[in-house]
Structure formats: structure tokens, C-alpha cells
Coordinates of C-alpha atoms in Angstrom, one line a residue:
M263 CA 0.0 0.0 0.0
I264 CA 1.5 3.3 -1.1
L265 CA 0.6 5.1 2.1
N266 CA 3.0 2.8 3.9
E267 CA 5.9 3.2 1.5
T268 CA 8.8 5.6 2.1
F269 CA 12.0 6.9 0.5
T270 CA 15.1 7.4 2.6
L271 CA 16.6 10.9 2.6
N272 CA 20.3 11.5 2.4
N273 CA 20.5 11.9 6.2
G274 CA 18.8 8.6 6.8
V275 CA 15.4 10.1 7.7
E276 CA 12.4 8.2 6.0
I277 CA 9.9 10.3 4.1
P278 CA 6.5 8.9 3.0
K279 CA 6.3 8.6 -0.8
L280 CA 2.7 10.1 -1.0
A281 CA 1.9 13.4 0.6
L282 CA -1.2 15.6 1.0
G283 CA -0.5 19.0 -0.5
T284 CA -2.4 21.9 1.2
W285 CA -1.9 24.8 -1.2
L286 CA -5.0 26.9 -1.7
I287 CA -6.8 25.2 1.3
D288 CA -7.7 28.1 3.6
D289 CA -6.7 28.0 7.3
A290 CA -10.4 27.7 8.4
S291 CA -10.9 24.4 6.6
V292 CA -7.4 22.9 6.3
A293 CA -7.6 21.2 9.8
G294 CA -10.6 19.2 8.7
A295 CA -8.9 18.2 5.5
V296 CA -5.7 17.1 7.1
R297 CA -7.5 15.2 9.9
A298 CA -9.4 13.4 7.2
A299 CA -6.2 12.5 5.3
I300 CA -4.5 11.2 8.5
G301 CA -7.6 9.1 9.2
I302 CA -7.4 7.6 5.7
G303 CA -3.7 6.8 6.3
Y304 CA -1.7 9.7 5.0
R305 CA 1.4 10.4 7.1
H306 CA 3.1 13.2 5.0
I307 CA 1.5 16.7 5.2
D308 CA 3.0 19.6 3.1
T309 CA 2.3 23.2 3.9
A310 CA 4.1 26.6 3.6
Q311 CA 4.4 30.0 5.2
A312 CA 3.0 31.4 1.9
Y313 CA -0.2 29.2 2.1
G314 CA -1.4 31.0 5.2
N315 CA -2.7 27.7 6.7
E316 CA 0.1 26.6 9.0
R317 CA -2.0 27.1 12.1
G318 CA -4.7 24.8 10.8
V319 CA -2.2 22.1 9.7
G320 CA -0.6 22.2 13.2
E321 CA -4.0 21.9 14.9
A322 CA -4.8 18.8 12.8
V323 CA -1.5 17.2 13.5
R324 CA -1.9 17.8 17.3
T325 CA -5.5 16.6 17.4
S326 CA -5.3 13.7 14.9
G327 CA -5.0 11.0 17.5
V328 CA -1.9 9.7 15.7
A329 CA 1.5 9.9 17.5
R330 CA 3.5 12.9 16.4
E331 CA 6.5 10.8 15.5
E332 CA 4.4 8.8 12.9
L333 CA 3.7 12.0 10.9
F334 CA 6.0 13.8 8.5
V335 CA 5.2 17.5 8.5
V336 CA 6.8 19.9 6.1
S337 CA 6.7 23.7 5.7
K338 CA 8.6 26.2 3.6
V339 CA 10.5 29.4 4.2
A340 CA 8.8 32.3 2.5
A341 CA 10.4 33.0 -1.0
E342 CA 10.8 36.6 0.1
H343 CA 13.1 35.7 3.1
K344 CA 16.6 36.2 1.7
T345 CA 18.5 37.1 4.9
Y346 CA 19.6 34.8 7.7
E347 CA 17.5 36.9 10.2
E348 CA 14.3 36.8 8.2
A349 CA 14.6 33.0 7.6
A350 CA 15.5 32.2 11.2
A351 CA 12.6 34.3 12.5
G352 CA 10.3 32.7 10.0
I353 CA 11.3 29.2 11.1
E354 CA 10.5 30.0 14.7
R355 CA 7.3 31.7 13.7
T356 CA 6.2 28.5 11.8
L357 CA 6.9 26.4 14.9
A358 CA 4.9 28.7 17.1
T359 CA 2.0 29.0 14.6
T360 CA 1.8 25.2 14.2
G361 CA 2.2 24.6 17.9
L362 CA 4.7 21.9 17.1
D363 CA 8.0 21.3 18.9
Y364 CA 9.7 20.4 15.6
L365 CA 9.1 20.0 11.9
D366 CA 10.2 16.9 10.0
M367 CA 11.4 19.1 7.2
M368 CA 11.6 22.8 6.1
I369 CA 12.6 24.0 2.7
I370 CA 13.2 27.3 0.9
H371 CA 10.1 27.9 -1.2
S372 CA 11.8 29.5 -4.2
P373 CA 15.2 30.9 -5.1
Q374 CA 13.4 34.1 -6.2
P375 CA 10.7 36.1 -4.4
W376 CA 7.4 35.4 -6.1
A377 CA 7.1 38.9 -7.6
E378 CA 10.4 38.2 -9.5
V379 CA 9.6 34.7 -10.9
N380 CA 9.6 34.8 -14.7
Q381 CA 10.5 38.5 -14.6
S382 CA 14.1 38.7 -13.1
Q383 CA 17.4 37.2 -13.9
D384 CA 18.5 37.7 -10.3
R385 CA 18.8 34.2 -8.6
H386 CA 19.5 35.7 -5.2
V387 CA 22.5 33.5 -4.6
E388 CA 23.7 35.1 -1.4
G389 CA 20.2 35.5 0.0
N390 CA 19.5 31.8 -0.6
I391 CA 22.8 30.8 1.1
A392 CA 21.9 33.0 4.1
A393 CA 18.4 31.5 4.3
Y394 CA 19.8 28.0 4.0
R395 CA 22.2 28.6 6.8
A396 CA 19.3 29.5 9.0
L397 CA 17.8 26.1 8.1
E398 CA 21.1 24.4 8.9
D399 CA 21.2 26.0 12.3
A400 CA 17.6 25.0 13.0
L401 CA 18.5 21.5 12.0
G402 CA 21.5 21.5 14.3
A403 CA 19.3 22.7 17.1
G404 CA 16.8 19.8 16.7
R405 CA 14.0 22.1 15.5
L406 CA 14.0 20.3 12.1
R407 CA 14.8 16.8 11.1
A408 CA 15.7 17.5 7.4
I409 CA 16.1 20.6 5.2
G410 CA 15.9 21.3 1.5
V411 CA 14.8 23.6 -1.3
S412 CA 12.0 24.0 -3.8
N413 CA 11.9 25.3 -7.4
F414 CA 15.8 25.4 -7.5
L415 CA 17.5 25.0 -10.8
E416 CA 20.9 23.3 -11.2
G417 CA 22.8 26.5 -10.8
D418 CA 20.8 27.4 -7.6
L419 CA 21.6 24.0 -6.2
R420 CA 25.3 24.3 -7.0
S421 CA 25.5 27.5 -5.1
I422 CA 24.1 25.8 -2.0
L423 CA 26.2 22.7 -2.4
D424 CA 29.4 24.8 -2.7
A425 CA 28.7 27.2 0.2
C426 CA 26.8 25.2 2.8
E427 CA 27.5 22.3 5.2
V428 CA 24.4 20.2 4.9
R429 CA 23.4 18.8 1.5
P430 CA 19.7 19.5 0.7
A431 CA 17.6 16.5 1.3
V432 CA 15.0 17.4 -1.4
N433 CA 14.2 19.7 -4.2
Q434 CA 10.5 20.1 -4.6
V435 CA 9.6 21.1 -8.2
L436 CA 6.7 21.2 -10.7
A437 CA 6.7 17.8 -12.4
H438 CA 3.9 16.0 -14.2
V439 CA 3.4 14.0 -17.4
G440 CA 4.5 16.3 -20.3
N441 CA 6.5 18.5 -18.0
V442 CA 9.3 16.7 -16.1
P443 CA 12.7 18.4 -15.7
F444 CA 14.6 15.3 -16.5
D445 CA 18.1 16.9 -16.6
L446 CA 17.5 18.6 -13.2
A447 CA 16.2 15.3 -11.8
R448 CA 19.4 13.5 -13.0
F449 CA 21.5 16.2 -11.4
C450 CA 19.6 15.8 -8.1
A451 CA 20.0 12.0 -8.2
D452 CA 23.7 12.4 -8.8
E453 CA 23.9 14.7 -5.7
G454 CA 21.7 12.5 -3.5
I455 CA 18.9 15.0 -3.5
L456 CA 15.4 13.5 -3.6
V457 CA 13.0 15.2 -6.1
E458 CA 9.4 15.9 -4.9
A459 CA 6.8 16.4 -7.6
Y460 CA 4.2 19.1 -6.8
S461 CA 1.1 19.4 -9.0
P462 CA 1.6 15.9 -10.4
I463 CA -1.9 16.2 -11.9
A464 CA -0.9 19.5 -13.6
H465 CA -3.1 21.4 -11.2
G466 CA -6.1 19.5 -12.4
E467 CA -5.4 20.0 -16.1
A468 CA -3.8 16.6 -16.9
A469 CA -6.8 15.2 -18.7
R470 CA -6.0 17.8 -21.5
I471 CA -2.6 16.1 -22.2
E472 CA -2.9 14.1 -25.4
G473 CA -3.3 10.4 -24.9
I474 CA -3.4 10.4 -21.2
A475 CA -7.1 9.6 -20.8
Q476 CA -6.8 6.7 -23.1
M477 CA -3.8 5.3 -21.2
A478 CA -5.7 5.7 -17.9
A479 CA -8.6 3.8 -19.3
K480 CA -6.2 1.0 -20.4
Y481 CA -5.2 0.5 -16.8
G482 CA -8.7 1.0 -15.5
V483 CA -7.7 4.0 -13.4
T484 CA -8.4 7.7 -13.3
V485 CA -6.2 10.3 -14.9
A486 CA -5.2 11.4 -11.5
Q487 CA -4.2 7.9 -10.4
L488 CA -2.1 7.4 -13.6
C489 CA -0.3 10.8 -13.1
I490 CA 0.5 10.1 -9.4
R491 CA 1.8 6.6 -10.2
Y492 CA 3.9 8.0 -13.0
V493 CA 5.9 10.4 -10.8
L494 CA 6.3 7.7 -8.1
Q495 CA 7.7 5.3 -10.7
L496 CA 10.2 8.1 -11.6
G497 CA 11.4 7.9 -8.0
M498 CA 9.8 11.1 -6.9
V499 CA 7.6 12.0 -3.9
A500 CA 4.1 12.8 -5.1
L501 CA 2.4 15.9 -3.7
P502 CA -1.2 16.0 -5.0
K503 CA -3.4 18.6 -3.4
T504 CA -7.1 18.1 -2.4
R505 CA -9.5 18.8 0.4
N506 CA -11.9 16.1 -0.7
P507 CA -11.6 12.8 1.3
D508 CA -13.0 10.8 -1.6
R509 CA -10.2 12.2 -3.8
M510 CA -7.7 11.5 -1.1
R511 CA -8.7 7.8 -1.1
E512 CA -8.6 7.8 -4.9
N513 CA -5.2 9.3 -5.0
A514 CA -3.9 6.6 -2.7
A515 CA -5.5 3.7 -4.6
L516 CA -2.4 2.9 -6.7
D517 CA -2.2 -0.8 -6.6
F518 CA -1.1 -1.0 -10.3
E519 CA 2.2 -0.5 -12.1
I520 CA 2.7 1.3 -15.4
A521 CA 4.5 -0.9 -17.9
E522 CA 8.0 0.1 -19.1
Q523 CA 6.8 0.9 -22.6
D524 CA 4.0 3.0 -21.3
M525 CA 6.4 4.9 -19.1
A526 CA 8.4 5.7 -22.2
L527 CA 5.3 7.0 -23.9
L528 CA 4.5 9.2 -20.9
N529 CA 8.1 10.4 -20.7
A530 CA 7.8 11.6 -24.3
A531 CA 4.3 13.1 -24.0
G532 CA 3.7 16.7 -25.1
G533 CA 3.0 19.4 -22.5
L534 CA 0.1 21.7 -22.0
P535 CA 0.0 25.1 -23.8
D536 CA -1.3 26.6 -20.6
Y537 CA -2.7 25.7 -17.2
G538 CA -6.2 27.0 -17.7
E539 CA -7.6 29.1 -14.9
S540 CA -4.3 28.6 -12.9
S541 CA -2.1 30.1 -15.6
F542 CA -1.7 33.3 -13.7
F543 CA 0.3 31.6 -10.9
P544 CA 4.0 32.3 -11.4
V545 CA 5.0 28.6 -11.1
Y546 CA 2.8 27.9 -14.1
G547 CA 4.3 30.6 -16.3
G548 CA 2.2 33.5 -15.3
K549 CA 3.3 36.8 -13.7
L550 CA 2.1 38.4 -10.5

């Protein structure tokens, strides 16, 4: 059962392969969604300072009835925090907001502040190093069990690897059928960095990818199930987002395997011209 399966990070910490993403779930309703997911069997919960729902995620974790050490809780340093002081204060604020003594992992949300994504050539090298050193210190203090990054390109990662003491455990990136950064994934694998795939269902637009519905029908599964299984078979953590318990169950019902020849077809699939109503988000190519 996929909910019981884990990868091992480069520091020996185990991370569940399937997570519940909480992006765009408001703070008032996220606790219910997370408690439902934990009740179904999810043990990996992903949030961020930018999501504005850390309080509700923490409440759900603390009231779930599941021992804290059985859950893997992740948050992200705000993309705008590019000094040691900002990042360190943000880490402590996240811990206070969630009401948790520690987080299982915290990562830098983006190498660029969101207002600069797709608009600026500045990769904020020194700022990212400073923020990452705050993560290293929180790790050393036992406030975090693992640290990493998100949306980092190879050059961004090289800067961290060259300047910092602790190798990032993960790089969380946009990855789905038709849009997998294979070169970046190979670099991460060579460096012992686990790739996490956010929006593995292309933010709900995957059914528009040519041929994917037919392949899902071939396996007797939904498009979402095919997409999640695909990134898992690429060796990535899958981070689908939903607040619907029925969808949570569906996303975890992955007792099938995509054949090698079909994986090759999915690897070669064409991408989407846009992400529909979500195209304005910077990670999907839009501008703030």
C-alpha cells in the first residue's frame, strides 16, 4: 500500500512517498482536510508559510489521534526571506504557529521572491545561502529533522552545495506528465537529492494532455491515479493537493504499475499550452 511506503533521505530520515498538499486550502478548513487525510492513512503533510494555513495544519496534527512521530510535517521558508535573520525568525514563527516542537522538514520555497519569478534574472545566490544557513542552524538545534529547497535549478543548487555544510535532502519542483525536468532530476539524483513532484496532476489539467485519458482507461484507473503513479515510478515523492476525502482515497489507490513501454510514452508526452484558470500563478508561467 503506497501510504505505507517511504523513501530514505540522504541523512537517513524516512519520508512517505505520497503526501497531502495543502496549497489553496484556507486556514479555516485545512484542519478538517488534514485530519481526514490522516484518518485515511496519509502520514506526510505539506504546507508553507505562503499558504497561510500553518495554524490549521498544526491543529490537525496535534488533534489527529496519531502519534506525532508517525507523521511527517513539512513547511517552507517564504520565498521573500533572503536574509539569515528573516529566515531564522520565520522558522521559529512557523513552529509557534503550528504549535509543534519540531518539523520533519523545512525547505526554501523558491530561489526568487514570487514577484520576481519569470521577470528577473537575479537568482539571489547570497540570499539563498543565508536562508539555507538558517535552516542548517535550526536542523542542528533539533528544530527540524531535514532541510531542502524548492523550485531550485541546477545553478541554484550548485551555489548551496558549494557554500553550505548540509546537502539539501529534497528539491520540490513542478513535475507531471509532459513537464518533467529530466536533466534537473538526474543532477539531483547524482547529488543524492530526492525530487518531490508538486502538482503531479498538472493542477487538475492533466486530462488535457494528449493520450493520457486513453492510457488511464487502459489501466482501469483515473487520470489522477495514472499521473501520481507516474511520478512515483520516476522515483519522486508525489504531492497531490485536495481537500476532498474521496479524492484522497482515490489518489492513494495505486495498486497497479505502469509498464515500461507506457512509461516511455509518458516520458515523451507533449506538454500543455497553458494551465487554464491557474495560468496566472508564477510557477505555471504567469506573472504576479
